[in-house]
Coordinates of C-alpha atoms in Angstrom, one line a residue:
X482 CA 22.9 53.5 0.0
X483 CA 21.4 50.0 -0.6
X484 CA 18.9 51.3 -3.1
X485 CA 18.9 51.0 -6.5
X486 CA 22.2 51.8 -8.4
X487 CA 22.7 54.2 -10.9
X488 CA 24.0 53.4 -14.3
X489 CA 26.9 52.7 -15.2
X490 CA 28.1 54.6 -18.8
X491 CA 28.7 53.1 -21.3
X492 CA 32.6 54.4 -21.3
X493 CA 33.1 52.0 -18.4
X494 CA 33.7 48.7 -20.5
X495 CA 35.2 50.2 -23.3
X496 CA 38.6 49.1 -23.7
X497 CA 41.5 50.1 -26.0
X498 CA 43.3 46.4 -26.3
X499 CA 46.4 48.0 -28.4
X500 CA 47.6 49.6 -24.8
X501 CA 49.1 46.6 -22.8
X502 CA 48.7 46.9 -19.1
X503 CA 52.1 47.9 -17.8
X504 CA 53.9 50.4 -15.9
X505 CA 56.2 53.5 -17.4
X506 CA 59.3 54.4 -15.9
X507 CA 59.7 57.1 -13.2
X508 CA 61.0 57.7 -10.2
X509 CA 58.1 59.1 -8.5
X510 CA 54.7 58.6 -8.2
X511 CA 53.4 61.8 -10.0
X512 CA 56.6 61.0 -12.8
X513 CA 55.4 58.1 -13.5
X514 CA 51.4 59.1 -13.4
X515 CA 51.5 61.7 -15.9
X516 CA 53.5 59.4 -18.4
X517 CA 50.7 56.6 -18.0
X518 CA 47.8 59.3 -18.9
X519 CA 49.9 60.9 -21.9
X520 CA 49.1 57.0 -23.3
X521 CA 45.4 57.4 -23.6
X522 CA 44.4 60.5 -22.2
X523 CA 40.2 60.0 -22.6
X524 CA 41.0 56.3 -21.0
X525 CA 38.7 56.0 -18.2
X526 CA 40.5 54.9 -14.9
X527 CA 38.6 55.5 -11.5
X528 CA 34.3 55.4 -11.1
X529 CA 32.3 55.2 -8.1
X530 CA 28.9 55.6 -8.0
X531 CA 28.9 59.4 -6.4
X532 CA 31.0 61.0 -8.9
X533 CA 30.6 58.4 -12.0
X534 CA 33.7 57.6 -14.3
X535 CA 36.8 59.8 -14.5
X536 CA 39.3 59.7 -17.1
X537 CA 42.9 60.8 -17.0
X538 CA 41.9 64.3 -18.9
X539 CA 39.1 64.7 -16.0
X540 CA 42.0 63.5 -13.2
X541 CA 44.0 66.3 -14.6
X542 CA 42.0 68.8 -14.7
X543 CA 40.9 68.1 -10.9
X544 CA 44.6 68.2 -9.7
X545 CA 44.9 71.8 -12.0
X546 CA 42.4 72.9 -9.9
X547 CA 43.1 71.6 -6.5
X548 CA 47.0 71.9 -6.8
X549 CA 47.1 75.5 -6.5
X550 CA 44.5 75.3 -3.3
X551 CA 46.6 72.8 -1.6
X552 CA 50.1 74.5 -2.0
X553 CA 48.6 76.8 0.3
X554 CA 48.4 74.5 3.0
X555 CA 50.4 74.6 6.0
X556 CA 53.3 72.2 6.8
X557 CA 54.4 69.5 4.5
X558 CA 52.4 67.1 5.6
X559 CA 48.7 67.2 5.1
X560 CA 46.4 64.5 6.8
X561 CA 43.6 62.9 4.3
X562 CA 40.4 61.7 5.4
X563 CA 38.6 60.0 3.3
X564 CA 37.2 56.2 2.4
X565 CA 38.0 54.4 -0.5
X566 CA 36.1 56.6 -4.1
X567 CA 37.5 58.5 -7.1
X568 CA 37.6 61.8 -4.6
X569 CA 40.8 60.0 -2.7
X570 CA 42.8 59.2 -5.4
X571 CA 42.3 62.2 -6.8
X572 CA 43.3 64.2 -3.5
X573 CA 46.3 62.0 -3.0
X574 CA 47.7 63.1 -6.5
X575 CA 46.8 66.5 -6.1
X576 CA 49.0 66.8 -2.6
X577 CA 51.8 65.1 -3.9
X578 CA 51.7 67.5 -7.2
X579 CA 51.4 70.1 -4.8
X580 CA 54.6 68.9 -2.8
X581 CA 52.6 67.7 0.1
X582 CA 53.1 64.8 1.9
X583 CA 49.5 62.6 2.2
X584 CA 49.0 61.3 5.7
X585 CA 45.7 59.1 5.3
X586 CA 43.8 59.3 8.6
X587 CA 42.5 56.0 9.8
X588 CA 39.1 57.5 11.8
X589 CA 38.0 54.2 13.0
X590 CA 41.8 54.1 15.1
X591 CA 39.9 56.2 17.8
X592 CA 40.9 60.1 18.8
X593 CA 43.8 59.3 20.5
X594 CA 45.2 57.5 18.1
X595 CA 44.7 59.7 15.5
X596 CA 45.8 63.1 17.6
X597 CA 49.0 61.2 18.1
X598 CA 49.5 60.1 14.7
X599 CA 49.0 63.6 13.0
X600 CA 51.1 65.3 15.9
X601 CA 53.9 62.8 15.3
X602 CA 54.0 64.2 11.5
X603 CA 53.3 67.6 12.2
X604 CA 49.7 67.6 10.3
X605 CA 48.3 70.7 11.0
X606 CA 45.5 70.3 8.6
X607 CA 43.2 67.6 7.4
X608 CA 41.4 67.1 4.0
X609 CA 37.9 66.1 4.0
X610 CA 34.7 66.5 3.2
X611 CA 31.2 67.3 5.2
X612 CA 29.4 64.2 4.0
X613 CA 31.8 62.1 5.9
X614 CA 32.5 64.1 8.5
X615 CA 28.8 64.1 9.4
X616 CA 28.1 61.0 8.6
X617 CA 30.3 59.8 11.1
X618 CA 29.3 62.2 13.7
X619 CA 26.1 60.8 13.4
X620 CA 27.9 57.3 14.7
X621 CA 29.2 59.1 17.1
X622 CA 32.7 58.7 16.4
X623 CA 34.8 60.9 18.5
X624 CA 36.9 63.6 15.9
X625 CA 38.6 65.8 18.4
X626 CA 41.7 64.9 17.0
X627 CA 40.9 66.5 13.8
X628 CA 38.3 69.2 14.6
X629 CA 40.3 71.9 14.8
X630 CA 41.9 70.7 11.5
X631 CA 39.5 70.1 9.0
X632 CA 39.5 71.6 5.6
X633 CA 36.8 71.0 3.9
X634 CA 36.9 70.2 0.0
X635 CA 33.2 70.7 -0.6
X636 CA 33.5 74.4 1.2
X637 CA 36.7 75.1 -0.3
X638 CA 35.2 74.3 -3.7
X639 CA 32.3 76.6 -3.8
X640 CA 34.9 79.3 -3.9
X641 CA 36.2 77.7 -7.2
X642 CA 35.2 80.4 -10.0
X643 CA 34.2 78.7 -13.3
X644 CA 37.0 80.8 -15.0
X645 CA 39.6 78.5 -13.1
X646 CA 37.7 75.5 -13.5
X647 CA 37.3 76.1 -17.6
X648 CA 41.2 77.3 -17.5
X649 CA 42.0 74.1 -16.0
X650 CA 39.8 72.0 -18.5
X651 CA 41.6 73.7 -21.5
X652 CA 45.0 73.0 -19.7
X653 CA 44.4 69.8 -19.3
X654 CA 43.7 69.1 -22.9
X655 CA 46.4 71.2 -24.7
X656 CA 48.9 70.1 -22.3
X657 CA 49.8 70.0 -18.5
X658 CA 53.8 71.1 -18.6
X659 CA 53.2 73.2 -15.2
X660 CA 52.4 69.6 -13.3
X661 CA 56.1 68.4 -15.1
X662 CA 57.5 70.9 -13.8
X663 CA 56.2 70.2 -10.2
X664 CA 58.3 68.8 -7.7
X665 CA 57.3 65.9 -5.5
X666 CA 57.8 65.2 -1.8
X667 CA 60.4 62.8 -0.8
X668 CA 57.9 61.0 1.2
X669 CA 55.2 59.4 -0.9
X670 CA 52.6 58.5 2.4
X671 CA 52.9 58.4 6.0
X672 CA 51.2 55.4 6.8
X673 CA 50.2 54.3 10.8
X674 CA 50.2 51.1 12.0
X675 CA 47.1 49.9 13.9
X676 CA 47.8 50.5 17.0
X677 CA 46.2 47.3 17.8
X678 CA 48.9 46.4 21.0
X679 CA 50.4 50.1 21.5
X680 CA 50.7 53.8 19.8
X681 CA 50.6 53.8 16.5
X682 CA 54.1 53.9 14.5
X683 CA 54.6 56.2 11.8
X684 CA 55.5 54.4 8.6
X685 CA 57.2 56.4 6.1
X686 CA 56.6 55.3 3.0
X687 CA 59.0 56.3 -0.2
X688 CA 58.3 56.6 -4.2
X689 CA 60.8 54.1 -4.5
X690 CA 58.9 52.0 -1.9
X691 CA 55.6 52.1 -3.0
X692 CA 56.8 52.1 -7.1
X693 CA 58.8 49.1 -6.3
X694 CA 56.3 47.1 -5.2
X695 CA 53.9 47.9 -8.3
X696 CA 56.4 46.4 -10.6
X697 CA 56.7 43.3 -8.2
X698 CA 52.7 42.8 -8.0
X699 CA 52.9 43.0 -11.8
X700 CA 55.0 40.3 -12.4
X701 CA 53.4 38.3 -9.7
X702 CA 50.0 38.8 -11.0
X703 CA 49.3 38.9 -14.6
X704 CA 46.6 41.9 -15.3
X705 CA 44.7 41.7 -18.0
X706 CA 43.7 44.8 -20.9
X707 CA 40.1 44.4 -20.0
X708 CA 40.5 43.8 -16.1
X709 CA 38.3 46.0 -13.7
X710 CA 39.0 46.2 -10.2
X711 CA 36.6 46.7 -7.3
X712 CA 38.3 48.5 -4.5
X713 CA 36.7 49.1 -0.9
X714 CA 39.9 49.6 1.2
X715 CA 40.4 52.4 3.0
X716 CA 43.6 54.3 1.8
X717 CA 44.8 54.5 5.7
X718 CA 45.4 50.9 5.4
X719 CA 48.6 49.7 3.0
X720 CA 46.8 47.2 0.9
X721 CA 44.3 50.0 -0.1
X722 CA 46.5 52.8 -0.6
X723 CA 49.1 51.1 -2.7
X724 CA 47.0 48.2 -4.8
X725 CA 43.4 49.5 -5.2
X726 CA 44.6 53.6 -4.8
X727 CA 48.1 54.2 -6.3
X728 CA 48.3 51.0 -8.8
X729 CA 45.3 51.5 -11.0
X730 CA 46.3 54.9 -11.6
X731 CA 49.7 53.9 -12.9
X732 CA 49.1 50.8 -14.5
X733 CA 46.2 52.0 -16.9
X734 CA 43.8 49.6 -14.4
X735 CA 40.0 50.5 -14.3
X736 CA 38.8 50.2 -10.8
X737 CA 35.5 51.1 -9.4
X738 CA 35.1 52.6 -5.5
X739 CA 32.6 51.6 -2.7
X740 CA 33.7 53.6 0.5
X741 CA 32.0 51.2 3.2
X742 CA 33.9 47.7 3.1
X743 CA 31.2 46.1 5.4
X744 CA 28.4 46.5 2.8
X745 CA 28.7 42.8 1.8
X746 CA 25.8 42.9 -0.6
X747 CA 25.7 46.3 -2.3
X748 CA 29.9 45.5 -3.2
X749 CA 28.1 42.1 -4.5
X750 CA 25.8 43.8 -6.9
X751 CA 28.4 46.2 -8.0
X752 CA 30.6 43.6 -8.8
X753 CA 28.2 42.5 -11.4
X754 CA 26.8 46.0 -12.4
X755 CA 30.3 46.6 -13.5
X756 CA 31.3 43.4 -14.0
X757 CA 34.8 43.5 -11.8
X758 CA 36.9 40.6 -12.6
X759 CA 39.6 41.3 -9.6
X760 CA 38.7 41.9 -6.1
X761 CA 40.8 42.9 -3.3
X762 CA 39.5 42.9 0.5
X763 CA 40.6 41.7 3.4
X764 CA 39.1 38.0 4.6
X765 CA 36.5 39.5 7.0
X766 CA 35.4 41.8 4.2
X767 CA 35.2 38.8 1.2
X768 CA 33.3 37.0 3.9
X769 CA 30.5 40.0 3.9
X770 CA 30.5 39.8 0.2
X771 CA 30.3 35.9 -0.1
X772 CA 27.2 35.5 2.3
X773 CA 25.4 37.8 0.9
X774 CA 25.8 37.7 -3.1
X775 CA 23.8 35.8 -5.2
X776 CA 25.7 33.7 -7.6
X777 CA 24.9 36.2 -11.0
X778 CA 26.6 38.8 -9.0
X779 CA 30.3 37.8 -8.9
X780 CA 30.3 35.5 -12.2
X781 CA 32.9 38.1 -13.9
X782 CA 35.5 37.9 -11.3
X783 CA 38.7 36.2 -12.1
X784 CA 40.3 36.4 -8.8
X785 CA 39.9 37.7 -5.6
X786 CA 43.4 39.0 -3.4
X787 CA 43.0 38.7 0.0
X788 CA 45.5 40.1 2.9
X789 CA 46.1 41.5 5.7
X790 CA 44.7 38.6 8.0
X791 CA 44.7 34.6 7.2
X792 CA 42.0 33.6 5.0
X793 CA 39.8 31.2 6.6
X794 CA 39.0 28.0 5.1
X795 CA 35.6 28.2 4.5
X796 CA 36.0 32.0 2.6
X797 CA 38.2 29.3 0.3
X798 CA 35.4 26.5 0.5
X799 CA 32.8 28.6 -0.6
X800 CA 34.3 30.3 -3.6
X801 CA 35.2 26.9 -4.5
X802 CA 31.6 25.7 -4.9
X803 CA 29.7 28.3 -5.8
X804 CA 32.4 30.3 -8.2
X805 CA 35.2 27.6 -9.2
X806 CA 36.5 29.6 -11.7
X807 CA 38.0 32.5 -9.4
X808 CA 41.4 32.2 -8.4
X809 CA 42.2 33.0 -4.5
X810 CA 45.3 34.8 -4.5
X811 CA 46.2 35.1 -0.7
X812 CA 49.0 37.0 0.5
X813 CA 50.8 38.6 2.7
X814 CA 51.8 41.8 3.5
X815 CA 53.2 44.8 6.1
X816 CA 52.6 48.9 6.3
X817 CA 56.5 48.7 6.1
X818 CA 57.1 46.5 3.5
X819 CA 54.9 48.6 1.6
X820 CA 52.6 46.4 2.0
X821 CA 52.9 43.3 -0.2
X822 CA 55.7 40.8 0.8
X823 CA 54.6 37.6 -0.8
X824 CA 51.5 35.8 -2.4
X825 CA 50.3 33.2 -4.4
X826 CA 50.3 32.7 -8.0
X827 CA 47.9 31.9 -11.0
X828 CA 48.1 28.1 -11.5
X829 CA 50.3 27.8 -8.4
X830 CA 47.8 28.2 -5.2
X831 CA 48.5 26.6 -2.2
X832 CA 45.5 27.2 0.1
X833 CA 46.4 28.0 3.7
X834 CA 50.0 29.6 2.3
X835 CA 50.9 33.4 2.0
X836 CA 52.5 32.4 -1.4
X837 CA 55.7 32.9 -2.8
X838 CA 57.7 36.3 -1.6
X839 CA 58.2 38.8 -4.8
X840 CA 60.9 38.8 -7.1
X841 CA 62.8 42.3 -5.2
X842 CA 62.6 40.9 -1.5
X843 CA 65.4 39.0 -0.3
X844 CA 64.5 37.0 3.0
X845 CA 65.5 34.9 5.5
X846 CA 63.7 32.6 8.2
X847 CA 65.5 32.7 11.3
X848 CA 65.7 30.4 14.2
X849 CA 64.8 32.5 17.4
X850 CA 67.4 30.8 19.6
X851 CA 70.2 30.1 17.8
X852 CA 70.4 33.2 15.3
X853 CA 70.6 31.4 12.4
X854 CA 68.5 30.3 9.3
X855 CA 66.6 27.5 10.2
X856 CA 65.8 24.1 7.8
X857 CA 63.2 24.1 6.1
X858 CA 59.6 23.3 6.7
X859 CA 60.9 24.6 10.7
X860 CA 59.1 28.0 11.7
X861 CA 61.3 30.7 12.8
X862 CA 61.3 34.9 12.3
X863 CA 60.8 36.5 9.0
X864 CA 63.6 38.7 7.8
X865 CA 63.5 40.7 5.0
X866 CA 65.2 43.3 2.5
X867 CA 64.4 45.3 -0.8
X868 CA 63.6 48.7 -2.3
X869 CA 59.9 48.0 -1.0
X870 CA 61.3 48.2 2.7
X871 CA 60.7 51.4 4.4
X872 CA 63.4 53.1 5.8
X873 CA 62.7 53.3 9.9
X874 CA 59.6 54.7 12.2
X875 CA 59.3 58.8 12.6
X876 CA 58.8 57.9 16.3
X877 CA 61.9 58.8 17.9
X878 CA 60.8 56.7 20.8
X879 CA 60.5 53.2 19.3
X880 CA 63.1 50.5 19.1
X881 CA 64.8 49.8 15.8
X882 CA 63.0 47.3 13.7
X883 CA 66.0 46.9 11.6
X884 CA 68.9 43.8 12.9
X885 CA 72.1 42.9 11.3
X886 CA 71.8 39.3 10.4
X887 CA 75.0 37.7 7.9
X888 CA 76.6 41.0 7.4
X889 CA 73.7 42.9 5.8
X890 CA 70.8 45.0 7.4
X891 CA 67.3 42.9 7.7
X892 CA 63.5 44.4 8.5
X893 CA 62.5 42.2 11.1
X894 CA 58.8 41.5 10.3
X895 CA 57.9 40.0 13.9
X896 CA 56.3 37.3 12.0
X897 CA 56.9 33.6 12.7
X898 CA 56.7 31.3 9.6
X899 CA 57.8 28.3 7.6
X900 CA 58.5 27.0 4.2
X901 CA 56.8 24.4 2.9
X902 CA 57.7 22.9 -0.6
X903 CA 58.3 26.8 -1.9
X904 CA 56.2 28.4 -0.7
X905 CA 55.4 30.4 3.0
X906 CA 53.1 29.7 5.8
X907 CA 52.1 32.1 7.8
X908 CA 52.4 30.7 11.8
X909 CA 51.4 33.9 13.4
X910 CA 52.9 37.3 15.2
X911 CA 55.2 36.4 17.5
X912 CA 53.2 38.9 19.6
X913 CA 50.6 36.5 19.6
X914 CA 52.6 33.9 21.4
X915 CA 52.8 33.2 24.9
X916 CA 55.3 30.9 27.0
X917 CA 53.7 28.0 28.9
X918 CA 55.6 25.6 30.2
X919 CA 58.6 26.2 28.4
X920 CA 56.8 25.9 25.2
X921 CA 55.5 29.0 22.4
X922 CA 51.4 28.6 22.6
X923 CA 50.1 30.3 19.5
X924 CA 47.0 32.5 20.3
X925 CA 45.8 32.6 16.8
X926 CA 46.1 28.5 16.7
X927 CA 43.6 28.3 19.3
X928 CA 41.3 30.9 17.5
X929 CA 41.3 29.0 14.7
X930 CA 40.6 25.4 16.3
X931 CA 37.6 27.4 18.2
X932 CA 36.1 29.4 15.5
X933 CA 35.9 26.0 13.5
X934 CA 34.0 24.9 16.3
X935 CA 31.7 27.7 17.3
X936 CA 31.8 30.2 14.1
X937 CA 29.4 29.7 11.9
X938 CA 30.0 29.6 7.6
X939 CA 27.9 32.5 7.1
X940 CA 28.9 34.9 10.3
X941 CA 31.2 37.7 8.9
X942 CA 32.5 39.6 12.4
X943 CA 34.6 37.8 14.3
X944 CA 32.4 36.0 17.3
X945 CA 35.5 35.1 19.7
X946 CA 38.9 36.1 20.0
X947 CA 41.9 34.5 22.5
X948 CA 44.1 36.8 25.1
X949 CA 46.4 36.4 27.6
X950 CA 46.9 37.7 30.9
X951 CA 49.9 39.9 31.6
X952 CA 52.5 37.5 33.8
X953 CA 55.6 37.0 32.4
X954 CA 55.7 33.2 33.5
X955 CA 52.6 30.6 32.6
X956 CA 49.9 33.7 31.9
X957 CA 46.2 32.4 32.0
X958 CA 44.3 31.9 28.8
X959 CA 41.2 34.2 28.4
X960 CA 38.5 33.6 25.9
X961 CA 36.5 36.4 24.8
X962 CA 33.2 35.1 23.1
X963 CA 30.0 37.1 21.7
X964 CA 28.1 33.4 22.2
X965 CA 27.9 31.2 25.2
X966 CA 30.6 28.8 25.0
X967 CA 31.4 26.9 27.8
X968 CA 35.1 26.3 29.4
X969 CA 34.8 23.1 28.8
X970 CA 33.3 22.8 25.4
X971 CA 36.3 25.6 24.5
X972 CA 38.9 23.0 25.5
X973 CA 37.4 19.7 24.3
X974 CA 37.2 21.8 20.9
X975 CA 41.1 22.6 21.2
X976 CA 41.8 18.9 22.0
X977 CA 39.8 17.6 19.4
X978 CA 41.7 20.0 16.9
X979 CA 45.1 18.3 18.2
X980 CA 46.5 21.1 20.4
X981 CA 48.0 20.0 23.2
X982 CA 47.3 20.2 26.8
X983 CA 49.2 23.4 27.3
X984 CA 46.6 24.8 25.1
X985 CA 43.8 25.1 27.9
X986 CA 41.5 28.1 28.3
X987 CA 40.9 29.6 32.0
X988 CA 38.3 31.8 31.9
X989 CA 35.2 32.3 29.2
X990 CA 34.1 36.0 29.1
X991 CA 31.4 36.7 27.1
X992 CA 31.1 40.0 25.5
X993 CA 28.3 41.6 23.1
X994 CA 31.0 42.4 20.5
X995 CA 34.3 42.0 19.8
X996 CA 36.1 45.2 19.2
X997 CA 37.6 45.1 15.4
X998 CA 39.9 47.8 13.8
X999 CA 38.9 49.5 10.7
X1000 CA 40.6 46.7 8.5
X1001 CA 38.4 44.4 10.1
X1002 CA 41.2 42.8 12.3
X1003 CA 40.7 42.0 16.2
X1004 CA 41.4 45.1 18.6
X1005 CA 43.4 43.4 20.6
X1006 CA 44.8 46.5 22.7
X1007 CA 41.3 46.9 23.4
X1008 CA 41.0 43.4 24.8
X1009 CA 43.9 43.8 27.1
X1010 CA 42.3 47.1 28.3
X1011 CA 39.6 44.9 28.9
X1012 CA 41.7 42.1 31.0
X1013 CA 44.1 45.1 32.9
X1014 CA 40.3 46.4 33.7
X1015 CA 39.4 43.6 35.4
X1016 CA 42.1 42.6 37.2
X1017 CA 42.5 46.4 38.8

């Protein structure tokens, strides 16, 4: 896969500038799809280098085909297995025109994880295909959970007569009025949350949701005729499925696919073989990119979006000197809120701020004592409300995340922050706090005072993470570290970053990894397994 890449056509960078990026009206997902493709129907819209560029005739044509395949499928809710590439997208249109519910499967979540997740939605059957499935067998990721599930496109397809395939091709250049006339699920994606701290939640995510929050990116970022994307999330996570899976497709946006996000330097030289100007990746996965590209490689970009974890200074630092002219657009974002709540703006970036929240979410900060809205620049919980907002977990077991605050039903996001001059900061997950001595101690404060210490520029996986023992009064402070660090070195680091003495770490283990999810983020439930392991 690090070999050399194939060509890209020609049809790639070929632009019609008389179509103005912008979003049709609909109230679903397909709706709105099919109105965007009858614009420009040879406009090409998804590549990746396995499958080369697709337009929306060749889209159509695949969900023609595949549509009458997946109607076939038992249950309303069919899990889909696959990284980010054109193949996905496609798939995910093709269930929903088949009146299927898409329930991306995070793989990297573990078996249990995933066997309770697709039970929860009653997924009896799994799309995939055999390169993946051995590819991670080969890694020896454990896929009980979806064994006895699989369907396989790659089988299914060699079954796929060339009549049907030619019928389809002809349908989907005279006209496609049997894919009008189809009727979508109510649910747009089940998404799960990580599962990071417990069992993952089921996150039902609406058209409205997920369409709502297109037309707030777009008037929070400005996209271009010409812009090309490069995507490499996963659509199990939020911030892939909805801004690098679902928005291309309806905005008229050309994005190109690489399935593995951790492949800092072949995303590099795709970004300048097909000359991406907006990228969107997490922080740990801009980090890959950034140590590893050479400076000809990512001269096109524009901007760079990054979510789903805080964006580390020198991620910012190094963009800054060796591409000033790209734009970091940070933000922030929840699998409920579908995901994007706020970001930063063109012209208007605050580093070390989640931004400003978009236009359709009301919010709220809310003192954690008293109840009520704090002043500002003082932290408290994030509350918010909109048609982005999800509607309440499929779990019947887990508490309501929904509160009644001033008369009106609130999502509370669990997430402390504060506004500074307009604009949010992000203070951490209130899961992430502890009480000592009658004080909140932020975890992620002390990670970030010790990985400015002890984390190197250039290292892209995380080399130390911060955990707490389980007492419910003054819990001990446990430092997981791939690197020998001393307890004392730890703590003169913390003091020297103007943490108080509360701040202080007990215990140094060192570790030969730490665990990550398949965003990137710290496992953390698999560092309390760790702690609950040694303490038993």
């Amino acid at each position: 896969r690090q070999g050399e890449l194939k060509a890209v056509p020609h049809a790639w960078f070929h632009t019609r500038t008389d179509l103005p990026i912008e979003m049709p009206e609909g109230d679903s997902i397909p709706e709105v799809f099919l109105r965007q493709a009858r614009r420009d129907p040879g406009r090409v819209v998804i590549a990746d280098q396995l499958g080369g560029v697709k337009t929306y005739r060749d889209i159509l044509t695949a969900i023609l085909v595949l549509k009458p395949i997946f109607e076939k499928l038992e249950g309303t809710h069919v899990g889909l297995m696959l990284p980010a590439s054109g193949g996905a997208s496609i798939l995910y249109l093709a269930l929903l025109f088949a009146c299927n519910t898409p329930a991306p499967v995070n793989w990297t979540s573990g078996a249990r994880s995933t066997g309770y997740g697709l039970a929860r939605v009653g997924a009896k059957e799994v799309v995939s295909v055999s390169t993946l499935i051995s590819r991670l067998e080969a890694q020896s990721v454990d896929l009980s959970a979806v064994k006895g599930r699989l369907v396989l496109l790659d089988v299914v397809g060699k079954r796929i007569t060339l009549a049907t395939k030619l019928s389809a091709a002809l349908r989907a250049r005279l006209g496609w009025t049997s894919l009008d006339a189809s009727a979508a699920p109510a649910t747009a994606a089940v998404l799960f949350t990580s599962g990071s701290e417990s069992y993952p939640k089921a996150v039902p995510l609406s058209h409205g949701n997920i369409l709502a929050n297109i037309r707030d990116i777009t008037q929070a970022i400005r996209f271009r005729e010409d812009e090309r994307v490069m995507g490499c999330l996963p659509p199990f996570h939020a911030f892939g499925l909805t801004t690098t899976t679902i928005l291309p497709l309806l905005l008229g946006l050309r994005v190109v696919y690489h399935p593995n996000p951790t492949e800092g330097r072949m995303l590099a030289r795709l970004i300048g073989a097909y000359q991406a100007t907006l990228l969107v990746g997490t922080p740990t996965f801009l980090a890959g990119i950034l140590r590893t590209a050479e400076d000809r490689h990512l001269e096109s970009l524009r901007i760079v979006v990054s979510g789903a974890e805080k964006c580390p200074e020198q991620v910012y630092a190094t963009l800054a000197r060796r591409w000033p002219g790209i734009a970091v657009l940070e933000g922030y974002g929840i699998t409920e809120c579908s995901p994007v709540v706020s970001v930063n703006r063109e012209g208007d970036v605050r580093m070390g701020s989640i931004g400003k929240p978009l236009v359709s979410v009301e919010w709220a900060i809310v003192d954690l004592d008293t109840g009520r809205r704090v002043q500002p620049g003082q932290p408290g919980m994030l509350l918010v409300r909109g048609p982005s907002i999800f509607s309440g977990y499929l779990n019947p077991d887990v508490e309501s995340p929904f509160e009644t605050f001033e008369g009106r039903s609130w999502y509370r996001t669990g997430d402390l922050v504060f506004q500074d001059r307009g604009v949010l900061v992000f203070s951490g997950r209130l899961k992430r706090f502890v009480k000592l001595g009658g004080e909140m101690v932020s975890l992620p404060a002390i990670e970030e005072a010790l990985s400015r210490r002890f984390q190197g520029e250039d290292e892209v996986e995380p080399l130390l993470a911060v955990e707490a023992t389980s007492e419910d009064l003054n819990p001990d402070l446990i430092l997981f570290s791939v690197s020998d660090i001393a307890r004392e070195e730890a703590n003169a680091a913390i003091r020297a970053a103007g943490l108080s003495s509360l701040h202080n770490i007990r215990v140094v283990r060192h570790i030969d990894q730490i665990p990550t999810l398949g965003t990137g983020k710290t496992d953390y439930r698999a560092l309390k397994a760790l702690l609950e392991e040694a303490s038993a």
